[in-house]
Amino acid sequence: SNNRVSGSEIQVIDSVIRYKAIPFTGTIFYNYADDDQVFSECDIVDGLKEGVYKEFYSSGELKFEALYEKSKLIKSKIKYIAWSEIIE
C-alpha cells in the first residue's frame, strides 16, 4: 500500500493502530524533529505491525531493521556505521 501517514496522526486503541478510528493499513513514519528526514517507518496491516520496521540515522543511512508478524517481533538487526562503511 502507498498509504503513508505520520505517526502523530495515529491512535493506538486496545493494541490496534488506528487512523481516524479505523484499523490502519499502510506505512507509519516518524521524522526527525528538526527536518523532513525520516527517523523510522513501519508497515501496518489491519492495525498491527506486519512486515518491516526501519530506523534511520539523520544521514538517511539505515540504522536498525526489524521484522514483525501481527505486532510480534520476529527478528531484528542493528547496522553499525563506522567511517562511512557499514559493518554487519
PDB file of N, CA and C in Angstrom:
ATOM      1  N   SER A   1       0.842  -1.192   0.000  1.00  0.00           N
ATOM      2  CA  SER A   1       0.000   0.000   0.000  1.00  0.00           C
ATOM      3  C   SER A   1       0.884   1.252   0.000  1.00  0.00           C
ATOM      4  N   ASN A   2       0.471   2.263  -0.729  1.00  0.00           N
ATOM      5  CA  ASN A   2       1.197   3.537  -0.740  1.00  0.00           C
ATOM      6  C   ASN A   2       0.650   4.499   0.295  1.00  0.00           C
ATOM      7  N   ASN A   3      -0.190   3.985   1.191  1.00  0.00           N
ATOM      8  CA  ASN A   3      -0.819   4.787   2.218  1.00  0.00           C
ATOM      9  C   ASN A   3       0.198   5.119   3.306  1.00  0.00           C
ATOM     10  N   ARG A   4       0.751   6.347   3.305  1.00  0.00           N
ATOM     11  CA  ARG A   4       1.746   6.744   4.303  1.00  0.00           C
ATOM     12  C   ARG A   4       1.169   7.826   5.201  1.00  0.00           C
ATOM     13  N   VAL A   5       1.268   7.598   6.506  1.00  0.00           N
ATOM     14  CA  VAL A   5       0.697   8.526   7.484  1.00  0.00           C
ATOM     15  C   VAL A   5       1.738   8.801   8.566  1.00  0.00           C
ATOM     16  N   SER A   6       1.823  10.042   8.998  1.00  0.00           N
ATOM     17  CA  SER A   6       2.717  10.401  10.095  1.00  0.00           C
ATOM     18  C   SER A   6       2.233   9.779  11.394  1.00  0.00           C
ATOM     19  N   GLY A   7       3.187   9.310  12.200  1.00  0.00           N
ATOM     20  CA  GLY A   7       2.839   8.711  13.487  1.00  0.00           C
ATOM     21  C   GLY A   7       2.074   9.642  14.397  1.00  0.00           C
ATOM     22  N   SER A   8       2.206  10.937  14.166  1.00  0.00           N
ATOM     23  CA  SER A   8       1.482  11.902  15.006  1.00  0.00           C
ATOM     24  C   SER A   8      -0.019  11.883  14.728  1.00  0.00           C
ATOM     25  N   GLU A   9      -0.426  11.234  13.644  1.00  0.00           N
ATOM     26  CA  GLU A   9      -1.846  11.212  13.263  1.00  0.00           C
ATOM     27  C   GLU A   9      -2.561   9.912  13.633  1.00  0.00           C
ATOM     28  N   ILE A  10      -1.841   8.985  14.272  1.00  0.00           N
ATOM     29  CA  ILE A  10      -2.474   7.707  14.593  1.00  0.00           C
ATOM     30  C   ILE A  10      -2.782   7.595  16.080  1.00  0.00           C
ATOM     31  N   GLN A  11      -3.684   6.690  16.407  1.00  0.00           N
ATOM     32  CA  GLN A  11      -4.008   6.372  17.797  1.00  0.00           C
ATOM     33  C   GLN A  11      -3.863   4.857  17.954  1.00  0.00           C
ATOM     34  N   VAL A  12      -3.491   4.443  19.172  1.00  0.00           N
ATOM     35  CA  VAL A  12      -3.461   3.013  19.475  1.00  0.00           C
ATOM     36  C   VAL A  12      -4.544   2.752  20.511  1.00  0.00           C
ATOM     37  N   ILE A  13      -5.552   1.974  20.115  1.00  0.00           N
ATOM     38  CA  ILE A  13      -6.679   1.663  20.997  1.00  0.00           C
ATOM     39  C   ILE A  13      -6.790   0.146  21.076  1.00  0.00           C
ATOM     40  N   ASP A  14      -6.745  -0.394  22.297  1.00  0.00           N
ATOM     41  CA  ASP A  14      -6.784  -1.851  22.506  1.00  0.00           C
ATOM     42  C   ASP A  14      -5.718  -2.561  21.666  1.00  0.00           C
ATOM     43  N   SER A  15      -4.499  -2.003  21.671  1.00  0.00           N
ATOM     44  CA  SER A  15      -3.346  -2.576  20.952  1.00  0.00           C
ATOM     45  C   SER A  15      -3.504  -2.573  19.431  1.00  0.00           C
ATOM     46  N   VAL A  16      -4.504  -1.871  18.936  1.00  0.00           N
ATOM     47  CA  VAL A  16      -4.722  -1.778  17.494  1.00  0.00           C
ATOM     48  C   VAL A  16      -4.385  -0.353  17.039  1.00  0.00           C
ATOM     49  N   ILE A  17      -3.539  -0.260  16.006  1.00  0.00           N
ATOM     50  CA  ILE A  17      -3.130   1.037  15.474  1.00  0.00           C
ATOM     51  C   ILE A  17      -4.236   1.549  14.559  1.00  0.00           C
ATOM     52  N   ARG A  18      -4.745   2.741  14.898  1.00  0.00           N
ATOM     53  CA  ARG A  18      -5.888   3.280  14.163  1.00  0.00           C
ATOM     54  C   ARG A  18      -5.594   4.645  13.571  1.00  0.00           C
ATOM     55  N   TYR A  19      -6.193   4.894  12.419  1.00  0.00           N
ATOM     56  CA  TYR A  19      -6.134   6.201  11.769  1.00  0.00           C
ATOM     57  C   TYR A  19      -7.572   6.638  11.538  1.00  0.00           C
ATOM     58  N   LYS A  20      -7.937   7.778  12.102  1.00  0.00           N
ATOM     59  CA  LYS A  20      -9.335   8.240  12.046  1.00  0.00           C
ATOM     60  C   LYS A  20     -10.278   7.144  12.546  1.00  0.00           C
ATOM     61  N   ALA A  21      -9.882   6.505  13.654  1.00  0.00           N
ATOM     62  CA  ALA A  21     -10.668   5.489  14.387  1.00  0.00           C
ATOM     63  C   ALA A  21     -10.742   4.127  13.706  1.00  0.00           C
ATOM     64  N   ILE A  22     -10.232   4.007  12.486  1.00  0.00           N
ATOM     65  CA  ILE A  22     -10.320   2.743  11.749  1.00  0.00           C
ATOM     66  C   ILE A  22      -8.956   2.039  11.762  1.00  0.00           C
ATOM     67  N   PRO A  23      -8.916   0.709  11.996  1.00  0.00           N
ATOM     68  CA  PRO A  23      -7.643  -0.018  11.954  1.00  0.00           C
ATOM     69  C   PRO A  23      -6.892   0.298  10.654  1.00  0.00           C
ATOM     70  N   PHE A  24      -5.634   0.662  10.811  1.00  0.00           N
ATOM     71  CA  PHE A  24      -4.855   1.218   9.699  1.00  0.00           C
ATOM     72  C   PHE A  24      -4.111   0.143   8.918  1.00  0.00           C
ATOM     73  N   THR A  25      -4.061   0.310   7.591  1.00  0.00           N
ATOM     74  CA  THR A  25      -3.200  -0.491   6.722  1.00  0.00           C
ATOM     75  C   THR A  25      -2.380   0.467   5.878  1.00  0.00           C
ATOM     76  N   GLY A  26      -1.055   0.302   5.934  1.00  0.00           N
ATOM     77  CA  GLY A  26      -0.171   1.180   5.188  1.00  0.00           C
ATOM     78  C   GLY A  26       1.147   1.308   5.921  1.00  0.00           C
ATOM     79  N   THR A  27       1.799   2.469   5.780  1.00  0.00           N
ATOM     80  CA  THR A  27       3.093   2.713   6.416  1.00  0.00           C
ATOM     81  C   THR A  27       2.992   3.919   7.334  1.00  0.00           C
ATOM     82  N   ILE A  28       3.450   3.739   8.563  1.00  0.00           N
ATOM     83  CA  ILE A  28       3.521   4.846   9.512  1.00  0.00           C
ATOM     84  C   ILE A  28       4.966   5.313   9.564  1.00  0.00           C
ATOM     85  N   PHE A  29       5.171   6.634   9.536  1.00  0.00           N
ATOM     86  CA  PHE A  29       6.542   7.138   9.608  1.00  0.00           C
ATOM     87  C   PHE A  29       6.654   8.244  10.652  1.00  0.00           C
ATOM     88  N   TYR A  30       7.856   8.397  11.184  1.00  0.00           N
ATOM     89  CA  TYR A  30       8.201   9.497  12.077  1.00  0.00           C
ATOM     90  C   TYR A  30       9.421  10.204  11.499  1.00  0.00           C
ATOM     91  N   ASN A  31       9.420  11.523  11.521  1.00  0.00           N
ATOM     92  CA  ASN A  31      10.562  12.295  11.052  1.00  0.00           C
ATOM     93  C   ASN A  31      11.401  12.766  12.228  1.00  0.00           C
ATOM     94  N   TYR A  32      12.671  13.088  11.946  1.00  0.00           N
ATOM     95  CA  TYR A  32      13.478  13.791  12.939  1.00  0.00           C
ATOM     96  C   TYR A  32      12.793  15.122  13.221  1.00  0.00           C
ATOM     97  N   ALA A  33      12.891  15.597  14.458  1.00  0.00           N
ATOM     98  CA  ALA A  33      12.139  16.776  14.890  1.00  0.00           C
ATOM     99  C   ALA A  33      12.449  18.020  14.062  1.00  0.00           C
ATOM    100  N   ASP A  34      13.715  18.145  13.640  1.00  0.00           N
ATOM    101  CA  ASP A  34      14.119  19.413  13.039  1.00  0.00           C
ATOM    102  C   ASP A  34      14.053  19.452  11.519  1.00  0.00           C
ATOM    103  N   ASP A  35      13.713  18.341  10.873  1.00  0.00           N
ATOM    104  CA  ASP A  35      13.658  18.375   9.404  1.00  0.00           C
ATOM    105  C   ASP A  35      12.740  17.286   8.857  1.00  0.00           C
ATOM    106  N   ASP A  36      12.799  17.108   7.534  1.00  0.00           N
ATOM    107  CA  ASP A  36      11.922  16.136   6.874  1.00  0.00           C
ATOM    108  C   ASP A  36      12.554  14.762   6.731  1.00  0.00           C
ATOM    109  N   GLN A  37      13.753  14.592   7.317  1.00  0.00           N
ATOM    110  CA  GLN A  37      14.423  13.291   7.235  1.00  0.00           C
ATOM    111  C   GLN A  37      13.657  12.254   8.063  1.00  0.00           C
ATOM    112  N   VAL A  38      13.393  11.107   7.469  1.00  0.00           N
ATOM    113  CA  VAL A  38      12.643  10.050   8.159  1.00  0.00           C
ATOM    114  C   VAL A  38      13.515   9.408   9.244  1.00  0.00           C
ATOM    115  N   PHE A  39      12.976   9.338  10.453  1.00  0.00           N
ATOM    116  CA  PHE A  39      13.637   8.649  11.567  1.00  0.00           C
ATOM    117  C   PHE A  39      13.267   7.169  11.561  1.00  0.00           C
ATOM    118  N   SER A  40      11.969   6.878  11.395  1.00  0.00           N
ATOM    119  CA  SER A  40      11.543   5.480  11.386  1.00  0.00           C
ATOM    120  C   SER A  40      10.299   5.305  10.529  1.00  0.00           C
ATOM    121  N   GLU A  41      10.094   4.069  10.074  1.00  0.00           N
ATOM    122  CA  GLU A  41       8.858   3.733   9.365  1.00  0.00           C
ATOM    123  C   GLU A  41       8.528   2.273   9.619  1.00  0.00           C
ATOM    124  N   CYS A  42       7.249   1.988   9.576  1.00  0.00           N
ATOM    125  CA  CYS A  42       6.789   0.636   9.897  1.00  0.00           C
ATOM    126  C   CYS A  42       5.571   0.284   9.057  1.00  0.00           C
ATOM    127  N   ASP A  43       5.548  -0.941   8.531  1.00  0.00           N
ATOM    128  CA  ASP A  43       4.397  -1.424   7.770  1.00  0.00           C
ATOM    129  C   ASP A  43       3.329  -1.934   8.728  1.00  0.00           C
ATOM    130  N   ILE A  44       2.084  -1.560   8.440  1.00  0.00           N
ATOM    131  CA  ILE A  44       0.945  -1.915   9.285  1.00  0.00           C
ATOM    132  C   ILE A  44      -0.130  -2.573   8.421  1.00  0.00           C
ATOM    133  N   VAL A  45      -0.705  -3.671   8.910  1.00  0.00           N
ATOM    134  CA  VAL A  45      -1.820  -4.330   8.223  1.00  0.00           C
ATOM    135  C   VAL A  45      -2.939  -4.547   9.230  1.00  0.00           C
ATOM    136  N   ASP A  46      -4.103  -4.013   8.931  1.00  0.00           N
ATOM    137  CA  ASP A  46      -5.278  -4.143   9.814  1.00  0.00           C
ATOM    138  C   ASP A  46      -4.960  -3.732  11.248  1.00  0.00           C
ATOM    139  N   GLY A  47      -4.171  -2.681  11.399  1.00  0.00           N
ATOM    140  CA  GLY A  47      -3.894  -2.136  12.727  1.00  0.00           C
ATOM    141  C   GLY A  47      -2.780  -2.818  13.489  1.00  0.00           C
ATOM    142  N   LEU A  48      -2.089  -3.798  12.870  1.00  0.00           N
ATOM    143  CA  LEU A  48      -0.994  -4.497  13.529  1.00  0.00           C
ATOM    144  C   LEU A  48       0.297  -4.313  12.736  1.00  0.00           C
ATOM    145  N   LYS A  49       1.439  -4.259  13.454  1.00  0.00           N
ATOM    146  CA  LYS A  49       2.734  -4.209  12.772  1.00  0.00           C
ATOM    147  C   LYS A  49       2.905  -5.503  11.999  1.00  0.00           C
ATOM    148  N   GLU A  50       3.162  -5.378  10.704  1.00  0.00           N
ATOM    149  CA  GLU A  50       3.242  -6.558   9.840  1.00  0.00           C
ATOM    150  C   GLU A  50       4.282  -6.287   8.768  1.00  0.00           C
ATOM    151  N   GLY A  51       5.411  -6.955   8.872  1.00  0.00           N
ATOM    152  CA  GLY A  51       6.472  -6.718   7.904  1.00  0.00           C
ATOM    153  C   GLY A  51       7.625  -5.974   8.535  1.00  0.00           C
ATOM    154  N   VAL A  52       8.195  -5.046   7.772  1.00  0.00           N
ATOM    155  CA  VAL A  52       9.457  -4.430   8.161  1.00  0.00           C
ATOM    156  C   VAL A  52       9.275  -3.119   8.923  1.00  0.00           C
ATOM    157  N   TYR A  53      10.047  -2.992  10.000  1.00  0.00           N
ATOM    158  CA  TYR A  53      10.190  -1.736  10.734  1.00  0.00           C
ATOM    159  C   TYR A  53      11.637  -1.294  10.533  1.00  0.00           C
ATOM    160  N   LYS A  54      11.845   0.000  10.209  1.00  0.00           N
ATOM    161  CA  LYS A  54      13.202   0.505   9.975  1.00  0.00           C
ATOM    162  C   LYS A  54      13.419   1.801  10.741  1.00  0.00           C
ATOM    163  N   GLU A  55      14.658   1.970  11.231  1.00  0.00           N
ATOM    164  CA  GLU A  55      15.092   3.256  11.782  1.00  0.00           C
ATOM    165  C   GLU A  55      16.303   3.717  10.991  1.00  0.00           C
ATOM    166  N   PHE A  56      16.421   5.033  10.854  1.00  0.00           N
ATOM    167  CA  PHE A  56      17.486   5.614  10.050  1.00  0.00           C
ATOM    168  C   PHE A  56      18.288   6.631  10.849  1.00  0.00           C
ATOM    169  N   TYR A  57      19.584   6.744  10.508  1.00  0.00           N
ATOM    170  CA  TYR A  57      20.383   7.844  11.027  1.00  0.00           C
ATOM    171  C   TYR A  57      19.907   9.131  10.344  1.00  0.00           C
ATOM    172  N   SER A  58      20.291  10.280  10.901  1.00  0.00           N
ATOM    173  CA  SER A  58      19.895  11.561  10.300  1.00  0.00           C
ATOM    174  C   SER A  58      20.492  11.731   8.903  1.00  0.00           C
ATOM    175  N   SER A  59      21.524  10.953   8.582  1.00  0.00           N
ATOM    176  CA  SER A  59      22.122  10.984   7.242  1.00  0.00           C
ATOM    177  C   SER A  59      21.269  10.250   6.216  1.00  0.00           C
ATOM    178  N   GLY A  60      20.296   9.479   6.709  1.00  0.00           N
ATOM    179  CA  GLY A  60      19.469   8.668   5.827  1.00  0.00           C
ATOM    180  C   GLY A  60      19.921   7.221   5.746  1.00  0.00           C
ATOM    181  N   GLU A  61      21.091   6.927   6.309  1.00  0.00           N
ATOM    182  CA  GLU A  61      21.586   5.546   6.324  1.00  0.00           C
ATOM    183  C   GLU A  61      20.744   4.694   7.262  1.00  0.00           C
ATOM    184  N   LEU A  62      20.562   3.427   6.890  1.00  0.00           N
ATOM    185  CA  LEU A  62      19.780   2.504   7.724  1.00  0.00           C
ATOM    186  C   LEU A  62      20.514   2.221   9.030  1.00  0.00           C
ATOM    187  N   LYS A  63      19.784   2.332  10.140  1.00  0.00           N
ATOM    188  CA  LYS A  63      20.359   2.119  11.471  1.00  0.00           C
ATOM    189  C   LYS A  63      19.927   0.778  12.068  1.00  0.00           C
ATOM    190  N   PHE A  64      18.647   0.454  11.909  1.00  0.00           N
ATOM    191  CA  PHE A  64      18.054  -0.695  12.594  1.00  0.00           C
ATOM    192  C   PHE A  64      16.906  -1.220  11.748  1.00  0.00           C
ATOM    193  N   GLU A  65      16.766  -2.532  11.724  1.00  0.00           N
ATOM    194  CA  GLU A  65      15.702  -3.152  10.948  1.00  0.00           C
ATOM    195  C   GLU A  65      15.099  -4.283  11.776  1.00  0.00           C
ATOM    196  N   ALA A  66      13.794  -4.420  11.737  1.00  0.00           N
ATOM    197  CA  ALA A  66      13.130  -5.498  12.468  1.00  0.00           C
ATOM    198  C   ALA A  66      11.984  -6.043  11.627  1.00  0.00           C
ATOM    199  N   LEU A  67      11.629  -7.280  11.903  1.00  0.00           N
ATOM    200  CA  LEU A  67      10.528  -7.924  11.189  1.00  0.00           C
ATOM    201  C   LEU A  67       9.433  -8.283  12.185  1.00  0.00           C
ATOM    202  N   TYR A  68       8.213  -7.883  11.860  1.00  0.00           N
ATOM    203  CA  TYR A  68       7.060  -8.158  12.730  1.00  0.00           C
ATOM    204  C   TYR A  68       6.037  -9.023  12.010  1.00  0.00           C
ATOM    205  N   GLU A  69       5.373  -9.866  12.790  1.00  0.00           N
ATOM    206  CA  GLU A  69       4.181 -10.581  12.330  1.00  0.00           C
ATOM    207  C   GLU A  69       3.103 -10.378  13.379  1.00  0.00           C
ATOM    208  N   LYS A  70       2.003  -9.779  12.961  1.00  0.00           N
ATOM    209  CA  LYS A  70       0.886  -9.485  13.875  1.00  0.00           C
ATOM    210  C   LYS A  70       1.364  -8.793  15.160  1.00  0.00           C
ATOM    211  N   SER A  71       2.207  -7.773  14.975  1.00  0.00           N
ATOM    212  CA  SER A  71       2.768  -6.946  16.055  1.00  0.00           C
ATOM    213  C   SER A  71       3.744  -7.681  16.966  1.00  0.00           C
ATOM    214  N   LYS A  72       4.112  -8.899  16.607  1.00  0.00           N
ATOM    215  CA  LYS A  72       5.099  -9.650  17.381  1.00  0.00           C
ATOM    216  C   LYS A  72       6.454  -9.549  16.694  1.00  0.00           C
ATOM    217  N   LEU A  73       7.488  -9.192  17.462  1.00  0.00           N
ATOM    218  CA  LEU A  73       8.835  -9.080  16.903  1.00  0.00           C
ATOM    219  C   LEU A  73       9.365 -10.457  16.544  1.00  0.00           C
ATOM    220  N   ILE A  74       9.716 -10.653  15.272  1.00  0.00           N
ATOM    221  CA  ILE A  74      10.225 -11.941  14.806  1.00  0.00           C
ATOM    222  C   ILE A  74      11.751 -11.944  14.807  1.00  0.00           C
ATOM    223  N   LYS A  75      12.349 -10.901  14.228  1.00  0.00           N
ATOM    224  CA  LYS A  75      13.802 -10.783  14.277  1.00  0.00           C
ATOM    225  C   LYS A  75      14.207  -9.334  14.074  1.00  0.00           C
ATOM    226  N   SER A  76      15.432  -9.016  14.490  1.00  0.00           N
ATOM    227  CA  SER A  76      15.911  -7.652  14.338  1.00  0.00           C
ATOM    228  C   SER A  76      17.407  -7.646  14.074  1.00  0.00           C
ATOM    229  N   LYS A  77      17.856  -6.555  13.460  1.00  0.00           N
ATOM    230  CA  LYS A  77      19.264  -6.439  13.110  1.00  0.00           C
ATOM    231  C   LYS A  77      19.678  -4.979  13.214  1.00  0.00           C
ATOM    232  N   ILE A  78      20.771  -4.734  13.943  1.00  0.00           N
ATOM    233  CA  ILE A  78      21.323  -3.390  14.053  1.00  0.00           C
ATOM    234  C   ILE A  78      22.468  -3.277  13.057  1.00  0.00           C
ATOM    235  N   LYS A  79      22.499  -2.177  12.326  1.00  0.00           N
ATOM    236  CA  LYS A  79      23.611  -1.927  11.409  1.00  0.00           C
ATOM    237  C   LYS A  79      24.449  -0.802  11.989  1.00  0.00           C
ATOM    238  N   TYR A  80      25.724  -1.064  12.160  1.00  0.00           N
ATOM    239  CA  TYR A  80      26.635  -0.045  12.683  1.00  0.00           C
ATOM    240  C   TYR A  80      27.345   0.638  11.531  1.00  0.00           C
ATOM    241  N   ILE A  81      27.457   1.933  11.624  1.00  0.00           N
ATOM    242  CA  ILE A  81      28.176   2.679  10.590  1.00  0.00           C
ATOM    243  C   ILE A  81      29.439   3.260  11.210  1.00  0.00           C
ATOM    244  N   ALA A  82      30.575   2.950  10.621  1.00  0.00           N
ATOM    245  CA  ALA A  82      31.840   3.488  11.110  1.00  0.00           C
ATOM    246  C   ALA A  82      32.649   3.957   9.912  1.00  0.00           C
ATOM    247  N   TRP A  83      33.109   5.167   9.950  1.00  0.00           N
ATOM    248  CA  TRP A  83      33.924   5.721   8.870  1.00  0.00           C
ATOM    249  C   TRP A  83      33.276   5.483   7.504  1.00  0.00           C
ATOM    250  N   SER A  84      31.971   5.754   7.443  1.00  0.00           N
ATOM    251  CA  SER A  84      31.202   5.657   6.201  1.00  0.00           C
ATOM    252  C   SER A  84      31.138   4.249   5.624  1.00  0.00           C
ATOM    253  N   GLU A  85      31.494   3.256   6.427  1.00  0.00           N
ATOM    254  CA  GLU A  85      31.353   1.869   5.964  1.00  0.00           C
ATOM    255  C   GLU A  85      30.321   1.162   6.833  1.00  0.00           C
ATOM    256  N   ILE A  86      29.550   0.306   6.226  1.00  0.00           N
ATOM    257  CA  ILE A  86      28.580  -0.461   7.002  1.00  0.00           C
ATOM    258  C   ILE A  86      29.236  -1.757   7.455  1.00  0.00           C
ATOM    259  N   ILE A  87      29.189  -1.989   8.760  1.00  0.00           N
ATOM    260  CA  ILE A  87      29.734  -3.223   9.335  1.00  0.00           C
ATOM    261  C   ILE A  87      28.560  -4.017   9.884  1.00  0.00           C
ATOM    262  N   GLU A  88      28.413  -5.240   9.440  1.00  0.00           N
ATOM    263  CA  GLU A  88      27.296  -6.050   9.928  1.00  0.00           C
ATOM    264  C   GLU A  88      27.809  -7.143  10.840  1.00  0.00           C
TER     265      GLU A  88
END
